[in-house]
Structures are given as structure tokens and as C-alpha cells.
mmCIF file of C-alpha atoms in Angstrom:
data_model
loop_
_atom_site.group_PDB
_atom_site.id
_atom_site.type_symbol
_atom_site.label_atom_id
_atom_site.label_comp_id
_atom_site.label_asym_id
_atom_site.label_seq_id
_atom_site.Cartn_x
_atom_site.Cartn_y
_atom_site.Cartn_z
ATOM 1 C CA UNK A 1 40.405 22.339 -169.283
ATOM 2 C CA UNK A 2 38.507 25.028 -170.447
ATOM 3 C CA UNK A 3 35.997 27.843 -169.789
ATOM 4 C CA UNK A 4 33.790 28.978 -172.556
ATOM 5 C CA UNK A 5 32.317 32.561 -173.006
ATOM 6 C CA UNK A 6 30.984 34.743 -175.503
ATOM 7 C CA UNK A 7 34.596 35.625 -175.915
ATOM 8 C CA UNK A 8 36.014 32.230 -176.619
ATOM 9 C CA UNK A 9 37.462 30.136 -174.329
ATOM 10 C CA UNK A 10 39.797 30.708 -171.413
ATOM 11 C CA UNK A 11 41.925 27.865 -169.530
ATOM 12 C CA UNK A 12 40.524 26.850 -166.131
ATOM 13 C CA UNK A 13 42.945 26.330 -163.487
ATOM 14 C CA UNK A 14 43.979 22.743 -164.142
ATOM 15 C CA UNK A 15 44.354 23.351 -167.991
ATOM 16 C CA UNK A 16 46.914 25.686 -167.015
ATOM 17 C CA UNK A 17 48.602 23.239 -165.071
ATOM 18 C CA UNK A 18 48.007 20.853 -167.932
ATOM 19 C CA UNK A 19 49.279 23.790 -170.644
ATOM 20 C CA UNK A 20 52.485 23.878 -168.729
ATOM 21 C CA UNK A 21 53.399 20.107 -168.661
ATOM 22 C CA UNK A 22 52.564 19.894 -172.208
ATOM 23 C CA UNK A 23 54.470 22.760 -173.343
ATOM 24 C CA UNK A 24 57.723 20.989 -171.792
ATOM 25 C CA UNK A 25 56.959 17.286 -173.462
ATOM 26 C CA UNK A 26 56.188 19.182 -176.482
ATOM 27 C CA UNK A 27 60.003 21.139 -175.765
ATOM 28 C CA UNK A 28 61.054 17.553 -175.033
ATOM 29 C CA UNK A 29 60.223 15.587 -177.663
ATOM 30 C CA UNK A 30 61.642 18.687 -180.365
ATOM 31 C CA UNK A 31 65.026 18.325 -177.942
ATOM 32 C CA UNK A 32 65.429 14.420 -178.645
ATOM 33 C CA UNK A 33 64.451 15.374 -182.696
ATOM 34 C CA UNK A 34 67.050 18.079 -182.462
ATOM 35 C CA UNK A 35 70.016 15.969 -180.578
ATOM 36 C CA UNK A 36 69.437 12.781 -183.472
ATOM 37 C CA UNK A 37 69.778 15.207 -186.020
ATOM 38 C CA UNK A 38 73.491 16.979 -184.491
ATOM 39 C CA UNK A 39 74.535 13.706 -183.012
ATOM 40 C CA UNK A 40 77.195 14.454 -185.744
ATOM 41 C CA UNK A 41 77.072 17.382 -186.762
ATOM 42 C CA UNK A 42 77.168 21.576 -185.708
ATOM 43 C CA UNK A 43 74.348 21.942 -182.224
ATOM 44 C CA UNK A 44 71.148 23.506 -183.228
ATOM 45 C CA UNK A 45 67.589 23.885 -182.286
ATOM 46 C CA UNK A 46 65.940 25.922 -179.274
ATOM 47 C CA UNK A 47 67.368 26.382 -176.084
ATOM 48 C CA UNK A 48 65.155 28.405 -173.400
ATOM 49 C CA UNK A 49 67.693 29.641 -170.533
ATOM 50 C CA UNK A 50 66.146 31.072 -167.043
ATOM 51 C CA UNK A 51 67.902 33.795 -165.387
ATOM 52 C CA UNK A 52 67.152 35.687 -162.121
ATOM 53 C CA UNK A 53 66.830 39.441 -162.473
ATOM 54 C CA UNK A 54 69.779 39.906 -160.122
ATOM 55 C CA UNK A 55 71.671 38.387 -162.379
ATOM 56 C CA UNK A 56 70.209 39.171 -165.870
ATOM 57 C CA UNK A 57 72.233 43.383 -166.340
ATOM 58 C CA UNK A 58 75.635 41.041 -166.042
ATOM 59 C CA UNK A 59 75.116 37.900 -167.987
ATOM 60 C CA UNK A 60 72.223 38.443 -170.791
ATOM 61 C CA UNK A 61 73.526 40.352 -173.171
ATOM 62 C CA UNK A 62 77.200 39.153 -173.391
ATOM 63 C CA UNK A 63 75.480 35.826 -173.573
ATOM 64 C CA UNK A 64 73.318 36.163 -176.178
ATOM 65 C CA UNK A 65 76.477 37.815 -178.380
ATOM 66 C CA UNK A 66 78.348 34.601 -177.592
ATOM 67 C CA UNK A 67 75.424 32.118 -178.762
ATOM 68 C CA UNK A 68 75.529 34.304 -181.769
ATOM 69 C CA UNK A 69 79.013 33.870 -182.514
ATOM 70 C CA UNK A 70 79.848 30.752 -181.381
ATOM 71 C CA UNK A 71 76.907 28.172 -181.774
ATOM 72 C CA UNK A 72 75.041 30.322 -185.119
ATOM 73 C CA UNK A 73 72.084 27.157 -185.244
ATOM 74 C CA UNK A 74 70.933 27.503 -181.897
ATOM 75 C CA UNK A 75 68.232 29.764 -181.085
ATOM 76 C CA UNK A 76 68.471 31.100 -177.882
ATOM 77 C CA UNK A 77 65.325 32.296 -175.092
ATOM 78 C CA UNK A 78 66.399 33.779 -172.164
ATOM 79 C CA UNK A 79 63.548 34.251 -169.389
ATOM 80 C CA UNK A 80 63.800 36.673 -166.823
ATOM 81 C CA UNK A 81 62.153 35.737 -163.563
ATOM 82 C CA UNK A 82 61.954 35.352 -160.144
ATOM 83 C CA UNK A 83 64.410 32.090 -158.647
ATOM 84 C CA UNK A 84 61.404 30.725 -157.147
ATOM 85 C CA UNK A 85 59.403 30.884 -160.575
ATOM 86 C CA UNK A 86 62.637 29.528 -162.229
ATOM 87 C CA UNK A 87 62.914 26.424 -160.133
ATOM 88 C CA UNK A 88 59.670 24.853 -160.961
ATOM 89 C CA UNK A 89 60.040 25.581 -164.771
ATOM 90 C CA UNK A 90 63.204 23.752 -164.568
ATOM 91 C CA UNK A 91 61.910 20.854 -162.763
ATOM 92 C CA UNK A 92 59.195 20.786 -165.078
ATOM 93 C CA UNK A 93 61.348 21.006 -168.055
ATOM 94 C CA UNK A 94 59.663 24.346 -169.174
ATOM 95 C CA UNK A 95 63.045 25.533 -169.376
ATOM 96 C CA UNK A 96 66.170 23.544 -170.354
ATOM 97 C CA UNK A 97 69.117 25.495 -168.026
ATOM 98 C CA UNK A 98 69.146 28.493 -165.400
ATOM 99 C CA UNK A 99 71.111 30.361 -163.322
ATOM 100 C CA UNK A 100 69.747 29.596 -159.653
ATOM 101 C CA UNK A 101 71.512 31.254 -156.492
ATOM 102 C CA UNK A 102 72.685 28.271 -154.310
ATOM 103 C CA UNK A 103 70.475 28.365 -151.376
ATOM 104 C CA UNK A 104 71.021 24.710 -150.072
ATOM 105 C CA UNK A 105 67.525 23.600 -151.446
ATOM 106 C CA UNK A 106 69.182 22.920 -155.477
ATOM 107 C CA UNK A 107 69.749 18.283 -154.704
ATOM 108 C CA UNK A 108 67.052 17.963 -157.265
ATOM 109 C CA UNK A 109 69.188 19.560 -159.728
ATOM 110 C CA UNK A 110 72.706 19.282 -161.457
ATOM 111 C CA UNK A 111 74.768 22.186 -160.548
ATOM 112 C CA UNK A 112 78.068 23.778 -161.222
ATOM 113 C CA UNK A 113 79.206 26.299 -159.587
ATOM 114 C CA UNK A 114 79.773 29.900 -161.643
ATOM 115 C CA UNK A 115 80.927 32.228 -159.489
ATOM 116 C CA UNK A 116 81.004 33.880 -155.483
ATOM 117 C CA UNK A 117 79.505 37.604 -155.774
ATOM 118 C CA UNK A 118 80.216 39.829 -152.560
ATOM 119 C CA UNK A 119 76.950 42.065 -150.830
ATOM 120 C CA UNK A 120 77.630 45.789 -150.537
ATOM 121 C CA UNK A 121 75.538 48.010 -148.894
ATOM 122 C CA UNK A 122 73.952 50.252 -151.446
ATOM 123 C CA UNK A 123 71.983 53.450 -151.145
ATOM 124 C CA UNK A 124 71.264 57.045 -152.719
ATOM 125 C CA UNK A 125 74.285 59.345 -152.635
ATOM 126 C CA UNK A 126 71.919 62.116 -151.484
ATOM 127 C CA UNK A 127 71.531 60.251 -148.299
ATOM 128 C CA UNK A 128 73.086 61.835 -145.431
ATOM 129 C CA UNK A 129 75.366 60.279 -143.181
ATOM 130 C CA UNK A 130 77.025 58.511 -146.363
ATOM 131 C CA UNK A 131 79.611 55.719 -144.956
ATOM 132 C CA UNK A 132 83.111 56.475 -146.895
ATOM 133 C CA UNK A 133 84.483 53.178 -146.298
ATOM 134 C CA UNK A 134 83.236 49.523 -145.108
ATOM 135 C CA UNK A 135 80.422 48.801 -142.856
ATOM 136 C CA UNK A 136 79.656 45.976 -140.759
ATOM 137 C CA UNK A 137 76.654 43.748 -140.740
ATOM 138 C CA UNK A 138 75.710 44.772 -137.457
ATOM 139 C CA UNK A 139 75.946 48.384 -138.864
ATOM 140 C CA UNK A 140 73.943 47.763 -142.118
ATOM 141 C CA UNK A 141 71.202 45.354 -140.311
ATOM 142 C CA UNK A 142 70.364 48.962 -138.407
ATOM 143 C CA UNK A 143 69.466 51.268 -141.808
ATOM 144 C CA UNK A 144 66.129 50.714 -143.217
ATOM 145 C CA UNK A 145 66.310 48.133 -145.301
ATOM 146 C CA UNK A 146 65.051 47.597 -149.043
ATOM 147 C CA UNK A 147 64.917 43.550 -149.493
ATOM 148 C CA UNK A 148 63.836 41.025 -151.568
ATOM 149 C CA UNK A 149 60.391 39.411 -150.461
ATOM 150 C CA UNK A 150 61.319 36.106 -148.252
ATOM 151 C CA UNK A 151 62.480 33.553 -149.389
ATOM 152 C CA UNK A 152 63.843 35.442 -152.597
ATOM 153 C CA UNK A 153 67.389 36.350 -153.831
ATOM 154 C CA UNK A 154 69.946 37.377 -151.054
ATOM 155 C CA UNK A 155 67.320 37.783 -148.015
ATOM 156 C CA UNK A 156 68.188 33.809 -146.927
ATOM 157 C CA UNK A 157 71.687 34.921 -146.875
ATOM 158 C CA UNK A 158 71.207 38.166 -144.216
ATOM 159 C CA UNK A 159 68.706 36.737 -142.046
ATOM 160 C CA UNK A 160 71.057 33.396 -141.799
ATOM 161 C CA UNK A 161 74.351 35.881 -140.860
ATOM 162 C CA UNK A 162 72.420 38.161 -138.797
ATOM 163 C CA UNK A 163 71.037 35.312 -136.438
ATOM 164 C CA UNK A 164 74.619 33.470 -136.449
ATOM 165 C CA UNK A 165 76.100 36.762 -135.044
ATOM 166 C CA UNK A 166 73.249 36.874 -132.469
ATOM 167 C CA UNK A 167 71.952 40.145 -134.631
ATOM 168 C CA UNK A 168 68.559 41.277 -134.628
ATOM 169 C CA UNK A 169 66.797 41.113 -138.422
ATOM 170 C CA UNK A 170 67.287 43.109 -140.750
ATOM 171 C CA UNK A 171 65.149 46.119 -140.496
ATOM 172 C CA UNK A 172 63.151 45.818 -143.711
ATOM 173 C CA UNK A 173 60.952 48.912 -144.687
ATOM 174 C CA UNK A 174 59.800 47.087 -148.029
ATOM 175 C CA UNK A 175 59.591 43.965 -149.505
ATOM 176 C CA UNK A 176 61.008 44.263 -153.341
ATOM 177 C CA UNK A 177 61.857 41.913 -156.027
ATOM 178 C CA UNK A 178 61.922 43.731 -159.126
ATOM 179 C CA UNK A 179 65.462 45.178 -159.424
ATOM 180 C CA UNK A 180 63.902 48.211 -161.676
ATOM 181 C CA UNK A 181 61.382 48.970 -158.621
ATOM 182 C CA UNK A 182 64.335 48.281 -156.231
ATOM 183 C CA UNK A 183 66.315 50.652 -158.178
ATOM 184 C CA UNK A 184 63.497 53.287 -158.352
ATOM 185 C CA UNK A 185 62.764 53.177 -154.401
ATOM 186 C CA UNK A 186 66.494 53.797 -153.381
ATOM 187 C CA UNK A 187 67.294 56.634 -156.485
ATOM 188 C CA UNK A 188 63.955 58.043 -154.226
ATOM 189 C CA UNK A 189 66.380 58.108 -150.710
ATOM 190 C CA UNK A 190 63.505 55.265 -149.045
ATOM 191 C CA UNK A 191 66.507 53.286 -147.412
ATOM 192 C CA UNK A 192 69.371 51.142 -148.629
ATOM 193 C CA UNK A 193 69.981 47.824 -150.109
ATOM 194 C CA UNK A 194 72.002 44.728 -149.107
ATOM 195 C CA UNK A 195 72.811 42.922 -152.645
ATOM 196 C CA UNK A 196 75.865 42.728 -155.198
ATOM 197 C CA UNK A 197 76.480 46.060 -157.224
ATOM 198 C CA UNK A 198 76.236 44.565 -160.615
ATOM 199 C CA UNK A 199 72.505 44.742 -160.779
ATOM 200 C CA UNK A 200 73.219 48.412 -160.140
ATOM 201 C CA UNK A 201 76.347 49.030 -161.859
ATOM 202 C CA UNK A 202 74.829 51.815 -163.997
ATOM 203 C CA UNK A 203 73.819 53.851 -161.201
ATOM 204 C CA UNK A 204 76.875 53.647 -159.501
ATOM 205 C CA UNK A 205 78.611 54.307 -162.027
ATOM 206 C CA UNK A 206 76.820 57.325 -162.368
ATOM 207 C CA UNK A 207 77.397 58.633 -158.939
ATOM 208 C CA UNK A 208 73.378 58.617 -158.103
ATOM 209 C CA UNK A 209 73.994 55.303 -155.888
ATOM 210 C CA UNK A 210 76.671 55.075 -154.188
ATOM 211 C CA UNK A 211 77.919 51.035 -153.015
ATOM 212 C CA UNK A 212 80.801 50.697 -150.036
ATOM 213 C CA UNK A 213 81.227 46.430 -149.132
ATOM 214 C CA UNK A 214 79.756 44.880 -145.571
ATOM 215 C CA UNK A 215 82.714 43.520 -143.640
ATOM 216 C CA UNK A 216 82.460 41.324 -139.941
ATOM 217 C CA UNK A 217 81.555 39.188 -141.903
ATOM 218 C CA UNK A 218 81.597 39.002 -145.449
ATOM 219 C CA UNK A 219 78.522 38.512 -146.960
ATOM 220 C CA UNK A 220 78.433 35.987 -150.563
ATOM 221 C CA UNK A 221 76.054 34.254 -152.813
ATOM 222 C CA UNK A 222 76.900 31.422 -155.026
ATOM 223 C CA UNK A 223 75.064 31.630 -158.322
ATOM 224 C CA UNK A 224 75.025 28.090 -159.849
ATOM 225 C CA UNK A 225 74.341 26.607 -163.486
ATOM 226 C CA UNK A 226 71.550 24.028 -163.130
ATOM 227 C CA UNK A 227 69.882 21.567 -165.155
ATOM 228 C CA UNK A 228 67.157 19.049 -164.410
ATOM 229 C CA UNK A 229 68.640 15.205 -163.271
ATOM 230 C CA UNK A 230 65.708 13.607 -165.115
ATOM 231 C CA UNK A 231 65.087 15.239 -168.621
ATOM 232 C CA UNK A 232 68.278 14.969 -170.813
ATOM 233 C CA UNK A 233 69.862 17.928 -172.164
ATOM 234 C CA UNK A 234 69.711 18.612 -176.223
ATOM 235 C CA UNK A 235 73.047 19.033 -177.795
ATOM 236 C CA UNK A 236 72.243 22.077 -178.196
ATOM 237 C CA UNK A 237 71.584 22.638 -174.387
ATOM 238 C CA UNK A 238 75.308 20.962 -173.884
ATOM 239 C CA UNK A 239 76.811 23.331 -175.951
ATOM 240 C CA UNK A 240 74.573 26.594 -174.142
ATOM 241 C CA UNK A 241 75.596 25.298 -171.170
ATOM 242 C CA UNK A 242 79.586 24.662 -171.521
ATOM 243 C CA UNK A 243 79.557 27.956 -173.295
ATOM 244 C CA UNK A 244 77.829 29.657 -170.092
ATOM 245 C CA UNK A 245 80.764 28.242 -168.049
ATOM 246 C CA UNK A 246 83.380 29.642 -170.411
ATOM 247 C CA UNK A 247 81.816 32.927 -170.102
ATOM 248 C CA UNK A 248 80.791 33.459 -166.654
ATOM 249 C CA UNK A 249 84.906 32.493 -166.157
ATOM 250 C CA UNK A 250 86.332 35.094 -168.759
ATOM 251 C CA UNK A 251 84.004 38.022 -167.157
ATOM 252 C CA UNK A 252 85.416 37.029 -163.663
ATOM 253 C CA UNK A 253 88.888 36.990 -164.638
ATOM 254 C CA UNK A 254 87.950 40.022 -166.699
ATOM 255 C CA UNK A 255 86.759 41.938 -163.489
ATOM 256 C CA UNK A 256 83.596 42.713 -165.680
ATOM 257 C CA UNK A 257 81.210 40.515 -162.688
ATOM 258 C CA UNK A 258 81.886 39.025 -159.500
#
């Protein structure tokens, strides 16, 4: 499990494999200590929540304020990643909940839905040749394209409508999945972006990026709660995850994401 040098000792590969598995019994068995203890009584204890970074500008923050106010005893770790770094932590129980984009690959998981979020076509405002209204996916498919990395985030979701329209793919000029990079690289003028706005509300907002929505057709992803089907869920977890629900519902009807 490990190497040893004159600085110590590092973890080979398999006792990194073997760090992770016992990091989530270890999260397991403190879940099962925490849910005797509230059986009865207010949730507490740790809950570690994965969300993509797609998602995290939206929901992170006005989650955190609501575990705060609502559920005081539970201590609360959100985890920013990638959806396909999430998906093994969850399976593995590294992480007790996450926000996954529904992909048709989630069986192994429980799910509930959260919410639909439309794709707009999303560039610098210095571009030239700004479109004022809509734009087609046949249209947007022909800019150069700044996309997550296959099989990441929305680029399932174009490459899927572009071939059932009998479209060529898109024409990616970079592969990207860190939204502050993404962000950087279109502020820059390198080429547009096919992905919700709220990741770049702030920008738009601003007037610096400018967002206008892809029509013929409509392009959505699902985002979904999810929780493993074989570790239980703490109390604690429960509550984290009915109060996720409640929220991502009051900032839809809200107009705040979506």
C-alpha cells in the first residue's frame, strides 16, 4: 500500500484505491452512528454533497445558507467536480448525494428529477456578426465551438441532436471542462459556447457575454438528485436531500435558475 522514501511514505497505486474504499466505510459506519443517535431527534452529522461545476454558481451558495438555517446540526461538504468524477464517488459511497445531469447511464442510482435547463448559444459581445435573436442548431453547430471534453456535461446532448437532424458535429475548436477556463477562452473572442447561461450569469449580466437561445430544436438537460441504491442514506442525508428538492423548486418558480 505504500512506497517508502527518505521523505516518508507515499501511497502506491492500489493503496489509493484502497484509501478511497476505506474513506467511504469509514463515512459509512459514522452515517449508521449518526442516524441511531437522530432516529428521534433534530438530523445531524456530516453530509458530503457532489455537484458539477455547471451547476455549482446556481445551487452552492443558496444551499449552503439553507443547511444553515434549516438543519443547524448538519455539517455540510459540497465537492465540486467533474460528473464523471462524481459518479464513481457516489457509487463508492465517497459521497452521500449529487447533482448528476441525466444522461441515460444514472439505473445504478436513485434519482429525482430537479429541473429542465435550456442551451443558449453564448459568446463574447465583441464578436462580430452578433445574432440579435434565436439561432438554430444547424446555425450554432457551424461557429467554432468551445465544448466540454466527450463524454462530459452537455456535449452528449449536441452530438445526439446534431446526428438526429442529419447535422454534421459540432465544430469544436477546444475541448474545456473547467467553466472558469471556459469562461476565460470566450471573454478572449476564441469561439462560442453551447450550455445554459447560469454558469455564466455574471458575465452576461455584465454585457461582456452576450447569450441568445438555440431553437429547431430546443436543446435541454435534466439535472437529477441521486443517491446510491445500496448504501443507506443518514438522516441527515434525508433531510440534505428533501431540502435540495425544496430549493431547486423555489429558485425555479423564483426564475432565479432554470
Amino acid at each position: 500500500l505504500f512506497h517508502r522514501t527518505r521523505r516518508g511514505v507515499e501511497l502506491t497505486e492500489a493503496g489509493r484505491v484502497f484509501h478511497a474504499h476505506a474513506t467511504a466505510i469509514l463515512r459509512q459506519v459514522e452515517d449508521a452512528k449518526a442516524s441511531v443517535r437522530n432516529a428521534e431527534g433534530e438530523p445531524s452529522g456530516k453530509v458530503v454533497f457532489g455537484i458539477p461545476h455547471s451547476a455549482s454558481n446556481a445551487f452552492a451558495l443558496p444551499l449552503l445558507q439553507a443547511v444553515r438555517r434549516e438543519l443547524p446540526k448538519v455539517e455540510l461538504e459540497i465537492t465540486e467536480e467533474l460528473t464523471g468524477n462524481l459518479v464513481p464517488q457516489l457509487r463508492s459511497g465517497q459521497i452521500s448525494l449529487a447533482v448528476l445531469f441525466d444522461d441515460g447511464t444514472l439505473d445504478e442510482f436513485q434519482t429525482t428529477p430537479l429541473l429542465d435547463e435550456r442551451l443558449s448559444l453564448i459568446g463574447a459581445t465583441c464578436l462580430p456578426g452578433r445574432p440579435k435573436k434565436a439561432v438554430t442548431l444547424k446555425q450554432a453547430l457551424a461557429l467554432p465551438l468551445i465544448l466540454p471534453a466527450h463524454p462530459h456535461g452537455v456535449r452528449p446532448i449536441i452530438e445526439e441532436a446534431a446526428r438526429k437532424q442529419g447535422l454534421p458535429p459540432p465544430n469544436v475548436v477546444a475541448d474545456i471542462s473547467s467553466v472558469s477556463i471556459l469562461r476565460t477562452t470566450l471573454l478572449a473572442g476564441l469561439g462560442h459556447t453551447l450550455l445554459p447561461v447560469m454558469p455564466l450569469q455574471q458575465d452576461i449580466a455584465a454585457g461582456t457575454l452576450y447569450a441568445v437561445p438555440v431553437e429547431r430544436p430546443v436543446l435541454t438537460r435534466r439535472l437529477m438528485l441521486c443517491a446510491s441504491k445500496h448504501i443507506p442514506l443518514s438522516v441527515a442525508s434525508v433531510a440534505v436531500a428533501q431540502l435540495v428538492l425544496k430549493l431547486a423548486r423555489d429558485l425555479c418558480e423564483s426564475n432565479v435558475w432554470g
